[in-house]
Every structure is written in structure tokens, then in C-alpha cells.
Short mmCIF file of N, CA, C and O in Angstrom, two decimals:
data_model
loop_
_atom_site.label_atom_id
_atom_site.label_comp_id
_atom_site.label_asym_id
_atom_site.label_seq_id
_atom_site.Cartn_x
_atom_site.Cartn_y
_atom_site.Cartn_z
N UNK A 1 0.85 -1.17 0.00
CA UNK A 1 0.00 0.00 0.00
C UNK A 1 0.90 1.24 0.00
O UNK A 1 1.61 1.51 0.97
N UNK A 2 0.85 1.96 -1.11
CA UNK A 2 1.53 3.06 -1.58
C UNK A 2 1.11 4.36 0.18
O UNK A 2 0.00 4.53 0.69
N UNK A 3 2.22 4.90 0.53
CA UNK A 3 2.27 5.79 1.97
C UNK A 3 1.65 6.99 1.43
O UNK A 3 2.40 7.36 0.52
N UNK A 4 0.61 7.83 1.53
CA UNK A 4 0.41 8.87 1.38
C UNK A 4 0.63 10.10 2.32
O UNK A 4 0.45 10.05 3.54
N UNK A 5 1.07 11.30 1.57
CA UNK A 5 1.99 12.49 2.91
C UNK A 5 0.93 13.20 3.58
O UNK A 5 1.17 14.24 4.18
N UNK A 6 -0.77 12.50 3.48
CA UNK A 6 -1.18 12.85 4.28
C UNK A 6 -1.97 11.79 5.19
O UNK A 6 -2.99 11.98 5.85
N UNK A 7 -1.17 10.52 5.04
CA UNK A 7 -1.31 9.34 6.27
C UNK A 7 -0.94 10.18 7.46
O UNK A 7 -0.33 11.25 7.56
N UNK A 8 -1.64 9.14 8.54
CA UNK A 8 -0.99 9.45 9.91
C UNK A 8 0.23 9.48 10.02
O UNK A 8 0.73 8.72 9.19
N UNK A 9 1.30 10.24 10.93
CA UNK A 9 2.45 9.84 11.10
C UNK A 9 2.77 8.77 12.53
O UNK A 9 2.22 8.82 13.63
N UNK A 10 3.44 8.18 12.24
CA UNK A 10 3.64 7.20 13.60
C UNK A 10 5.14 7.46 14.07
O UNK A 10 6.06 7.43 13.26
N UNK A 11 5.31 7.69 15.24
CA UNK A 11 6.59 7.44 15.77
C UNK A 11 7.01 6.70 16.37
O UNK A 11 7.25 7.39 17.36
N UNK A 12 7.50 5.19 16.76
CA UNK A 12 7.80 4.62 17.20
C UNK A 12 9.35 4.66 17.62
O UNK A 12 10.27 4.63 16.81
N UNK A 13 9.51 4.76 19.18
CA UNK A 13 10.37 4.94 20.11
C UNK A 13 10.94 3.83 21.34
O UNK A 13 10.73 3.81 22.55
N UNK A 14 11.75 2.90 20.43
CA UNK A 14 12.49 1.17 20.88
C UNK A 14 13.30 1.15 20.87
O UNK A 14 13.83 1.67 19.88
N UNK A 15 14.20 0.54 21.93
CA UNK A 15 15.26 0.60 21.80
C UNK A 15 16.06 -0.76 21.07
O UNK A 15 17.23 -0.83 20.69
N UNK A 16 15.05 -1.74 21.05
CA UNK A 16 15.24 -2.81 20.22
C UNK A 16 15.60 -2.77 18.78
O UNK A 16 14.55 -2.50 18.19
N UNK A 17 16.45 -2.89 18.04
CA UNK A 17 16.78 -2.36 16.10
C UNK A 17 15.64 -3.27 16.02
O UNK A 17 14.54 -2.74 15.86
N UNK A 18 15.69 -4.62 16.11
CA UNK A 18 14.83 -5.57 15.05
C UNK A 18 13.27 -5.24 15.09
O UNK A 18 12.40 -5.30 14.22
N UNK A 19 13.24 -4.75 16.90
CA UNK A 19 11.46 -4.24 16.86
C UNK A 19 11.49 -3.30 16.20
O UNK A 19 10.53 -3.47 15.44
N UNK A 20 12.05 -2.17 15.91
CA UNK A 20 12.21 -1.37 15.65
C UNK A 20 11.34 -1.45 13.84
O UNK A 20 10.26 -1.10 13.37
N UNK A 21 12.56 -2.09 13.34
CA UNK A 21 12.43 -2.94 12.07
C UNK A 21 11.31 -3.51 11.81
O UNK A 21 11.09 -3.72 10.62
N UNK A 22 10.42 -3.88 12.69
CA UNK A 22 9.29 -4.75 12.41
C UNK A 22 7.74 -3.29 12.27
O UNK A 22 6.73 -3.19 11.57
N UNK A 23 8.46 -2.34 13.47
CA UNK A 23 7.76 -1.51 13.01
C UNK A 23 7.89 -0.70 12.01
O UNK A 23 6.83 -0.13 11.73
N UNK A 24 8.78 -0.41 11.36
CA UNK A 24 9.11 0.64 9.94
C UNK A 24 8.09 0.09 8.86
O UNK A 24 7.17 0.60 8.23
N UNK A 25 8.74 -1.37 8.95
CA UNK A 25 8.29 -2.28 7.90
C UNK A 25 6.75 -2.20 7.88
O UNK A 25 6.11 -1.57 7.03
N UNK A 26 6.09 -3.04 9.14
CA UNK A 26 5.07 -3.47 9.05
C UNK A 26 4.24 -2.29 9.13
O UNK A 26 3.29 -2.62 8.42
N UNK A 27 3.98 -0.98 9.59
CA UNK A 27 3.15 -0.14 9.65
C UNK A 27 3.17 0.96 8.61
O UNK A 27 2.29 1.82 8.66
N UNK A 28 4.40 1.02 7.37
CA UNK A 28 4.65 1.57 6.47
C UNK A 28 3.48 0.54 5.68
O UNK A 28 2.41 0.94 5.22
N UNK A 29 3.99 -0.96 5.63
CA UNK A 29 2.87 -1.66 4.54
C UNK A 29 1.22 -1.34 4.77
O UNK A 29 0.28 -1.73 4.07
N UNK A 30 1.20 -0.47 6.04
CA UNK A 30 -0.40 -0.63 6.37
C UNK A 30 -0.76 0.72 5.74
O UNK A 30 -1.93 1.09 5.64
N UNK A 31 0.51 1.60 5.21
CA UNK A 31 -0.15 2.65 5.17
C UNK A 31 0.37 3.70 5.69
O UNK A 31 -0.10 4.67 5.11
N UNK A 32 1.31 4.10 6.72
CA UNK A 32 1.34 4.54 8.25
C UNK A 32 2.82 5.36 7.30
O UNK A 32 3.52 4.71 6.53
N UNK A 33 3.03 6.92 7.58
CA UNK A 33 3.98 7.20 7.55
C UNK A 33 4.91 6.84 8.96
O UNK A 33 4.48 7.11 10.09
N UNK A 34 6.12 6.26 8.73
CA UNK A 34 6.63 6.20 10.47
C UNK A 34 8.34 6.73 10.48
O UNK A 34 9.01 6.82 9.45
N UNK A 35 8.72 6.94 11.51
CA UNK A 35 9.61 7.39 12.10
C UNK A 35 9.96 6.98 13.79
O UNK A 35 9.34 7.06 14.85
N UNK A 36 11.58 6.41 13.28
CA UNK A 36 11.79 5.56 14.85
C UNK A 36 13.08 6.12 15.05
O UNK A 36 14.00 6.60 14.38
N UNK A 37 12.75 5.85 16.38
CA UNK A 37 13.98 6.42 17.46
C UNK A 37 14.22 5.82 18.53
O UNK A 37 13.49 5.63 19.49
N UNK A 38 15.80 5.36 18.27
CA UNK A 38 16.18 4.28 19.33
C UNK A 38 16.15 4.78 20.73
O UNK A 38 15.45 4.11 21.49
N UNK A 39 16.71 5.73 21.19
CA UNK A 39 16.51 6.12 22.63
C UNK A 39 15.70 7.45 22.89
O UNK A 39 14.75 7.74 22.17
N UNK A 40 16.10 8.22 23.88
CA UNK A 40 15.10 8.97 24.42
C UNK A 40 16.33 10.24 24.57
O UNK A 40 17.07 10.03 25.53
N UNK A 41 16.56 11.19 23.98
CA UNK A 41 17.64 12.25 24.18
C UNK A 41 16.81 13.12 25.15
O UNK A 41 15.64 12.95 25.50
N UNK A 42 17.53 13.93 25.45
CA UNK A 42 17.32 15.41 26.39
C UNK A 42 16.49 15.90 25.82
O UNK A 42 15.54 16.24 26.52
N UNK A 43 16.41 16.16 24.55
CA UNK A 43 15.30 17.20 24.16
C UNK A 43 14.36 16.28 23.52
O UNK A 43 13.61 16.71 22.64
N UNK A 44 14.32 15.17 23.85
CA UNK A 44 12.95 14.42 23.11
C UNK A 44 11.79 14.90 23.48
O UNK A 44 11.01 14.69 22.55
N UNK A 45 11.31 15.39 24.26
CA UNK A 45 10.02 16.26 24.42
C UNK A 45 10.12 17.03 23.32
O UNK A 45 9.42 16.74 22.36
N UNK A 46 10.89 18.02 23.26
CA UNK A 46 10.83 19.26 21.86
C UNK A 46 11.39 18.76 20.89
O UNK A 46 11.40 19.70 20.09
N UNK A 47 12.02 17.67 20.27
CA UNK A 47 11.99 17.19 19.05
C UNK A 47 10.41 16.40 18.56
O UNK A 47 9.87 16.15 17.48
N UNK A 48 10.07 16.18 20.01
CA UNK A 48 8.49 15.17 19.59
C UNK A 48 7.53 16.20 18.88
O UNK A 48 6.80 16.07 17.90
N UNK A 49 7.84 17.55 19.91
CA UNK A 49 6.55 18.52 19.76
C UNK A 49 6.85 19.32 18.65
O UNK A 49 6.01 20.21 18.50
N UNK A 50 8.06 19.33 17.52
CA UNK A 50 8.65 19.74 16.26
C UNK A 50 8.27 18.75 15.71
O UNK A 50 7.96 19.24 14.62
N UNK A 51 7.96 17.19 15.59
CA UNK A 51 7.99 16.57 14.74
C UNK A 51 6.29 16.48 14.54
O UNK A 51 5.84 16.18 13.44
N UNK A 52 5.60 16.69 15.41
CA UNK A 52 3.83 16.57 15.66
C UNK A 52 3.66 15.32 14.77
O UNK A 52 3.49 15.28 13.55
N UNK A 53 3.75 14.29 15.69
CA UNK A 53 3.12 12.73 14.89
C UNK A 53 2.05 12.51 15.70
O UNK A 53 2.04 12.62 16.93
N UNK A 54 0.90 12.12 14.77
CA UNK A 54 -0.29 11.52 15.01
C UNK A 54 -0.59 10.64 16.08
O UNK A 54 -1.67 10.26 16.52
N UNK A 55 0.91 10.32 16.51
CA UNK A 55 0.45 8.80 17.62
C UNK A 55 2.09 8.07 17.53
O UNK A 55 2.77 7.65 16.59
N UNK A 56 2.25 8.16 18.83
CA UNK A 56 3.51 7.56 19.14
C UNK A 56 3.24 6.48 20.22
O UNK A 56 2.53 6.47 21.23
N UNK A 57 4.20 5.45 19.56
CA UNK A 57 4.77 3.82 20.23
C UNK A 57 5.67 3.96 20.93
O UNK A 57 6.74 4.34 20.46
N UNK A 58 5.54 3.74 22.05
CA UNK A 58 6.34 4.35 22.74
C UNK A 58 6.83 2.54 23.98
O UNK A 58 5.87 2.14 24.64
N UNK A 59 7.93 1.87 24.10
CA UNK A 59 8.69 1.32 24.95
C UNK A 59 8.91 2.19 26.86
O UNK A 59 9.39 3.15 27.47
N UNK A 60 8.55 1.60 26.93
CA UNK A 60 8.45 2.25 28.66
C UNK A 60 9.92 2.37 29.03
O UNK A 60 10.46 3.43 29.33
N UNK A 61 10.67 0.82 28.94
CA UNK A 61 12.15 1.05 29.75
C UNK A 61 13.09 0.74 28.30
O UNK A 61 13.19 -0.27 27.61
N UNK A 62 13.64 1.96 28.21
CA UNK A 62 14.56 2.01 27.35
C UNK A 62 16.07 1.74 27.60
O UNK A 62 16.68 2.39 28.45
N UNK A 63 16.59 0.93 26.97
CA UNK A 63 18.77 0.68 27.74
C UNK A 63 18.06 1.06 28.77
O UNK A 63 17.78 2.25 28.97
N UNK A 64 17.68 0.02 29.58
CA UNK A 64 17.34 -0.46 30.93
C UNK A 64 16.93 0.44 32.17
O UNK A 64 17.02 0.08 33.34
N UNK A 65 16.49 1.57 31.75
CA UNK A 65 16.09 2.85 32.17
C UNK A 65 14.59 3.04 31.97
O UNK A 65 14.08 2.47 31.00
N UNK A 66 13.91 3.71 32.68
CA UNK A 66 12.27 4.21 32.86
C UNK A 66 12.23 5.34 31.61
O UNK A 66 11.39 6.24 31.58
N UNK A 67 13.19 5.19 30.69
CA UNK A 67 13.60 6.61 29.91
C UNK A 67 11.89 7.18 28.91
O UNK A 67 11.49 8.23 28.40
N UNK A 68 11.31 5.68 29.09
CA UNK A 68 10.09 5.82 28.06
C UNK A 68 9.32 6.48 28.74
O UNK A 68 8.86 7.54 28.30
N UNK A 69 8.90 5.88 30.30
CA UNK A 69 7.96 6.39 31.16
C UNK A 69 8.10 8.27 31.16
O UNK A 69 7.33 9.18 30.86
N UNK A 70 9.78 8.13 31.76
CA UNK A 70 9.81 9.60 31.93
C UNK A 70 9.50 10.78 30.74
O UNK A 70 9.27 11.98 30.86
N UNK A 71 9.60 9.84 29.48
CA UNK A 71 9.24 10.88 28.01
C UNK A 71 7.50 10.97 28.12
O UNK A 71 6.87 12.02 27.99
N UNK A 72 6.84 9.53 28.42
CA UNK A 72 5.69 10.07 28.66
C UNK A 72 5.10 10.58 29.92
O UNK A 72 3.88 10.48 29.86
N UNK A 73 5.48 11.06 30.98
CA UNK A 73 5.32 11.90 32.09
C UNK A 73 4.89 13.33 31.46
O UNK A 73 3.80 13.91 31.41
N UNK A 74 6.73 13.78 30.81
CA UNK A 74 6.37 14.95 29.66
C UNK A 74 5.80 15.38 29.12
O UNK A 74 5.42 16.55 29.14
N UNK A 75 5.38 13.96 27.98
CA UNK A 75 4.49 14.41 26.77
C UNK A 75 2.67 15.33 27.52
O UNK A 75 1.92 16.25 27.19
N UNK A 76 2.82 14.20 28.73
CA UNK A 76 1.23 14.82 29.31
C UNK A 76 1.23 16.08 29.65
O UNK A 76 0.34 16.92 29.51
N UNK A 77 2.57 16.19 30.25
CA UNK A 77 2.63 17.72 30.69
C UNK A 77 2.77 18.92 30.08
O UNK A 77 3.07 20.05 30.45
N UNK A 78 2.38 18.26 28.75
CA UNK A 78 3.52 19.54 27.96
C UNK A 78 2.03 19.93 27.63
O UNK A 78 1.12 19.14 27.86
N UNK A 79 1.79 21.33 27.01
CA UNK A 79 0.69 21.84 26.62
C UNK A 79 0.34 21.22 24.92
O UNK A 79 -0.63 20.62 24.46
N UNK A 80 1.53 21.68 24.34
CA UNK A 80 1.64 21.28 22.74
C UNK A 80 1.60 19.98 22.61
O UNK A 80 1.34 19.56 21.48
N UNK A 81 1.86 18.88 23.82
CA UNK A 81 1.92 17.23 23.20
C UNK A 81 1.03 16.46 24.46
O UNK A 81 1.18 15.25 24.66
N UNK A 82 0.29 17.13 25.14
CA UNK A 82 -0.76 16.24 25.92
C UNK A 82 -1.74 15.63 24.96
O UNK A 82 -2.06 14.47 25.22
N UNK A 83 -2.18 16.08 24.08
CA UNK A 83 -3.30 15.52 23.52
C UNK A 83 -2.95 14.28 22.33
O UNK A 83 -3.79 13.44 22.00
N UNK A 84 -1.37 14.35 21.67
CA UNK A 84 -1.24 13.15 21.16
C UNK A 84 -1.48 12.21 21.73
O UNK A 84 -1.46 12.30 22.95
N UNK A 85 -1.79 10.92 21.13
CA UNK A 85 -2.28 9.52 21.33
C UNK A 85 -0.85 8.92 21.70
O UNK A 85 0.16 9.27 21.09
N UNK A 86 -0.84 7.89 22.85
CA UNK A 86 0.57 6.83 22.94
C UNK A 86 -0.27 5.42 23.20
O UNK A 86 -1.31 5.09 23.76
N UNK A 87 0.82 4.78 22.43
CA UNK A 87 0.81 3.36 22.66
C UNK A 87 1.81 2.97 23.57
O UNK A 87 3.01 3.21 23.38
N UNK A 88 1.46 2.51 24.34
CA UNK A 88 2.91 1.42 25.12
C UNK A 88 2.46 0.62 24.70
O UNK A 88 1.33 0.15 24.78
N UNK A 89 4.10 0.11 23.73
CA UNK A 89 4.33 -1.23 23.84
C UNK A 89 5.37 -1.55 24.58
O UNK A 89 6.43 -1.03 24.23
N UNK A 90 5.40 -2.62 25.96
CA UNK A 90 6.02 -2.63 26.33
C UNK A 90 6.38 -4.39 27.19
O UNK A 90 5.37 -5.08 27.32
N UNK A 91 7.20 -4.79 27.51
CA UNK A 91 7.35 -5.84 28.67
C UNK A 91 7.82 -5.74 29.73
O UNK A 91 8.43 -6.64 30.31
N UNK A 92 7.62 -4.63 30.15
CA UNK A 92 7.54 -4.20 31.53
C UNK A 92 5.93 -4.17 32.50
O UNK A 92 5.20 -3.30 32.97
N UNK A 93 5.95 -5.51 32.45
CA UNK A 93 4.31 -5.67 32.81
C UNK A 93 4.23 -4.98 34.04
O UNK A 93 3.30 -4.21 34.30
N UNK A 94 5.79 -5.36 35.29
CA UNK A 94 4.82 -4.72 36.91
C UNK A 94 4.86 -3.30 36.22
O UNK A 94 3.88 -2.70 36.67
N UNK A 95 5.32 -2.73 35.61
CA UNK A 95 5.53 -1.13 35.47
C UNK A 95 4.01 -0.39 34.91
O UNK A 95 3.48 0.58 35.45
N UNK A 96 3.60 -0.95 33.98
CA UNK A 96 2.14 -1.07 33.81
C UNK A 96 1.47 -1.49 34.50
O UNK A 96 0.28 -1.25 34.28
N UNK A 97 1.77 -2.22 35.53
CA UNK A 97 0.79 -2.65 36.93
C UNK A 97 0.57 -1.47 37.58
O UNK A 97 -0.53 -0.93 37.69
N UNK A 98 1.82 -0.98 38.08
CA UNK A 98 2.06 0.21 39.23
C UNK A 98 1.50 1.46 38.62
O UNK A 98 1.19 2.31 39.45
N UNK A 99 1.35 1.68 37.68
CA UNK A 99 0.90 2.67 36.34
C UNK A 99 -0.01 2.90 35.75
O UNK A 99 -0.34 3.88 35.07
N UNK A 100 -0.68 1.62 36.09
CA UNK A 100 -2.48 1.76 35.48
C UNK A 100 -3.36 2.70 35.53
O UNK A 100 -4.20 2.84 34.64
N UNK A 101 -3.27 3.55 36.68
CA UNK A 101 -4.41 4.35 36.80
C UNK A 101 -4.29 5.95 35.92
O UNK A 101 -5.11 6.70 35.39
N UNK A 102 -2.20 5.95 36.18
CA UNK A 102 -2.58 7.33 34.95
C UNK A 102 -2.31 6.83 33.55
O UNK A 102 -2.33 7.79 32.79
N UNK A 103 -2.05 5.65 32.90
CA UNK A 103 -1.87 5.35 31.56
C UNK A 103 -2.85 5.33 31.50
O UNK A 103 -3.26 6.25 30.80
N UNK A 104 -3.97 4.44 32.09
CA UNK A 104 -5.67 4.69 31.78
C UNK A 104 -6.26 6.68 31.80
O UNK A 104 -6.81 7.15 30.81
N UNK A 105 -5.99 7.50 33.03
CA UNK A 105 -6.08 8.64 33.14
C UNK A 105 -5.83 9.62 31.98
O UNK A 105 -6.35 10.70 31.69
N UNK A 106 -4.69 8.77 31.33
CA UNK A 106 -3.86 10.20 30.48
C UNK A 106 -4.24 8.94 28.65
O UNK A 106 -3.48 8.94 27.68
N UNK A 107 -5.52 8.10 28.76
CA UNK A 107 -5.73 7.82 27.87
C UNK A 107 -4.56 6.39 26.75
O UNK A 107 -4.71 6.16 25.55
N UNK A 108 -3.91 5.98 27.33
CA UNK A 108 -2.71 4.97 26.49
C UNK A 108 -3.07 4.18 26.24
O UNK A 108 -3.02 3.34 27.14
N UNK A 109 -3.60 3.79 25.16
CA UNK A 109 -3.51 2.03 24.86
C UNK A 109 -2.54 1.55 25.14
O UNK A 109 -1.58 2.14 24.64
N UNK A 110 -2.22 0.43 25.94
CA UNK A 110 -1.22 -0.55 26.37
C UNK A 110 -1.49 -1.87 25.46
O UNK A 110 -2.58 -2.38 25.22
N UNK A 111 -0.06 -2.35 24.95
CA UNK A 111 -0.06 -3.52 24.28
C UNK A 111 1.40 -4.44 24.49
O UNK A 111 2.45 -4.16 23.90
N UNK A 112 1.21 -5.76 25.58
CA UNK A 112 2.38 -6.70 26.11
C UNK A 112 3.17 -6.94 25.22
O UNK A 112 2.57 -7.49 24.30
N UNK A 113 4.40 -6.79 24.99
CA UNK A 113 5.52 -8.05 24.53
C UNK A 113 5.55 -9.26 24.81
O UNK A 113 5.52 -9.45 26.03
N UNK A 114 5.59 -9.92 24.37
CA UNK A 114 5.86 -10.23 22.80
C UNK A 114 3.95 -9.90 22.26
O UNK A 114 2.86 -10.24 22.73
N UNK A 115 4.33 -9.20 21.26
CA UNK A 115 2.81 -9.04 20.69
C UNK A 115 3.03 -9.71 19.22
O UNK A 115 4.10 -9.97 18.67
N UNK A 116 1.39 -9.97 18.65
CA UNK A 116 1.37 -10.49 17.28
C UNK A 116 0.98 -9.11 16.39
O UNK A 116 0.50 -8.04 16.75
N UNK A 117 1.21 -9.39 15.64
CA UNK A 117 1.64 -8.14 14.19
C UNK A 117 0.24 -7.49 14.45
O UNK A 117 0.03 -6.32 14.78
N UNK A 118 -0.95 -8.83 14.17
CA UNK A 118 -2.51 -8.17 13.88
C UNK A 118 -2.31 -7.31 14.95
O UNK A 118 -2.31 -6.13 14.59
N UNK A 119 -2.11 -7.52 16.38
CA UNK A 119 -2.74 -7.05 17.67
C UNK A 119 -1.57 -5.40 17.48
O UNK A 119 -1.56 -4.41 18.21
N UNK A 120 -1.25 -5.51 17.01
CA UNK A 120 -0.17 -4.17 16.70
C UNK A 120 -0.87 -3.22 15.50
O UNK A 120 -1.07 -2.00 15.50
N UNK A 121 -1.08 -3.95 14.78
CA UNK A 121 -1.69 -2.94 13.75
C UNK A 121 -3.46 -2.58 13.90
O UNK A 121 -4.04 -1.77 13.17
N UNK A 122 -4.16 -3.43 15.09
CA UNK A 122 -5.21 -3.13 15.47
C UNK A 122 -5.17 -2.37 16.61
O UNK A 122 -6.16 -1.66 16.76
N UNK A 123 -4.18 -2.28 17.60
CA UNK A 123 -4.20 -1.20 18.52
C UNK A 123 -3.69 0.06 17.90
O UNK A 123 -4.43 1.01 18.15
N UNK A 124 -2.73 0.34 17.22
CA UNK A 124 -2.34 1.72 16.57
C UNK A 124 -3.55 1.95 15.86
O UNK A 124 -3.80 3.15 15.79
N UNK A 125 -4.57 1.04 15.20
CA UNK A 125 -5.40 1.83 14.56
C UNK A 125 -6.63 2.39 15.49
O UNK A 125 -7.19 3.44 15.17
N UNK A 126 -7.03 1.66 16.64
CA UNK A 126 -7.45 1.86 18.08
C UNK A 126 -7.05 2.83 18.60
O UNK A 126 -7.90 3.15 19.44
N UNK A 127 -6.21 3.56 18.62
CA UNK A 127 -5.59 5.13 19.01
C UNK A 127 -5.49 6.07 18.49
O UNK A 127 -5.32 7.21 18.93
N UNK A 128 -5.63 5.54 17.07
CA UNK A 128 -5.58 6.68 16.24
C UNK A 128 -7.02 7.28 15.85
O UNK A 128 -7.20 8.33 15.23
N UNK A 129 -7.98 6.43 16.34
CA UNK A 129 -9.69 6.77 15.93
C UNK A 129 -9.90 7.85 16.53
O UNK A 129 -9.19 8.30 17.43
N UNK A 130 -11.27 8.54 15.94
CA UNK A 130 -11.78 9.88 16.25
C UNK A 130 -12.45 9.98 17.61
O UNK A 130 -13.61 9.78 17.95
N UNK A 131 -11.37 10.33 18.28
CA UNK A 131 -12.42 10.36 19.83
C UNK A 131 -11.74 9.58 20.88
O UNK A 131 -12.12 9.38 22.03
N UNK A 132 -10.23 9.00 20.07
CA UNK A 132 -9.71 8.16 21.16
C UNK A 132 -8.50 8.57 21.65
O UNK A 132 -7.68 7.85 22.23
N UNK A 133 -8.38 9.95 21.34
CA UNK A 133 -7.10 10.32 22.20
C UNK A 133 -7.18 10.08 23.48
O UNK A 133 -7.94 9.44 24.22
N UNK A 134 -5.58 11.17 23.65
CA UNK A 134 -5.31 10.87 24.80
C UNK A 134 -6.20 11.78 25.57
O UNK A 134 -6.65 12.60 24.77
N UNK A 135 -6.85 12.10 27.28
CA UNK A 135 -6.97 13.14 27.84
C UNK A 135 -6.25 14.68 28.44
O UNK A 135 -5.55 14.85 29.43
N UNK A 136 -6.57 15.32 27.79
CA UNK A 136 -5.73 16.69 27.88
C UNK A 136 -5.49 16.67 29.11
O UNK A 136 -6.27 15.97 29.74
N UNK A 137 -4.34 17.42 29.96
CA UNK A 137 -4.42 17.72 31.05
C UNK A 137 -5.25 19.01 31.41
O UNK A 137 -5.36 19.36 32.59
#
């Protein structure tokens, strides 16, 4: 399926190359303009809120760090990037245990590692629907 420049944009943020890879691949074939980024820099808040993607995949513990959590702490807080949509994908299940009430609060679809392709390309499209953002702060 040919990418059109006015598809959604997706950002997916893993520190895994091959997941990484699975997402370029597989959500480009659906359609999905995307853009990935292995870790989480200093200014990833204001490169996110310069890049304005439709809905970011976002890994909770990045090189063995909360680096995902703490980018989405940010994103809620920020005025310009509360209202984008996030996915965690993540296998940090207790962390999503301990976390439930504001990933539910601040709107995240959550989706476990190891996930199957469908359940990946049906939750990004699950976040990206009209009405399913995230909650503004």
C-alpha cells in the first residue's frame, strides 16, 4: 500500500533495532507514515513537539532505564503534546501494573511483549480513531 503524505504519522520509540524494524516495515505496509527512534535524548520532548506525529509507540524502559515512562510523564505535561495519542508497547508488565491508573487517566492504549503483528496494527489503529485520544491535562 503506496504511503500517502497525508497518512498518519507514527513514531515509534524502541530501543530494540529488530522491533524497531518490524515496526518501519510493518506499519509503512499498512499505510502509516513512520519514524523511529532508538533512545530517548534530552530534548525528546521538543523534538516530539517539532515533529507533531499523530500517535507515538512508545517502549516504557529504554537501555534499561524508565527513559520511556519519563518521556511520557512529559508528553502529558507539555501543553503542545498532551493531547497526542501513545501506545505502550512494552514488557515491563509490573511497570504497567504500578501505572495503570494514569496510563488509563492520560488515555494509552497498552499492548504486552511479545505481541502479534494483527494485535499491533489493530491497537495503533485503536488510538488513532476519532475520539480516542489521549486526555488533555
Amino acid at each position: 500500500m503506496p504511503v500517502e503524505s497525508s497518512s498518519p504519522l507514527v513514531l515509534a520509540i524502541e530501543d530494540d533495532a529488530a522491533i524497531r524494524g518490524v515496526y518501519a516495515e510493518l506499519l509503512t505496509e499498512e499505510g502509516f507514515r513512520v519514524v523511529t527512534w532508538g533512545a530517548v535524548a534530552d530534548d525528546a520532548h521538543a523534538e516530539l513537539a517539532n515533529l507533531e506525529p499523530d500517535l507515538v509507540v512508545l517502549d516504557l524502559v529504554i537501555a534499561q532505564q524508565p527513559a520511556g515512562w519519563d518521556l511520557l510523564v512529559a508528553l502529558h505535561g507539555g501543553a503542545e503534546t498532551a493531547a497526542i495519542p501513545v501506545l505502550v508497547v512494552t514488557a515491563a508488565g509490573l511497570l504497567v501494573r504500578d501505572r495503570a491508573a494514569e496510563l488509563e487517566a492520560w488515555g494509552c492504549g497498552v499492548l504486552m511483549k511479545p505481541f502479534d503483528v494483527d494485535e499491533l496494527v489493530d491497537a495503533v489503529r485503536a488510538c488513532l480513531a476519532p475520539g480516542r485520544n489521549r486526555a488533555a491535562s
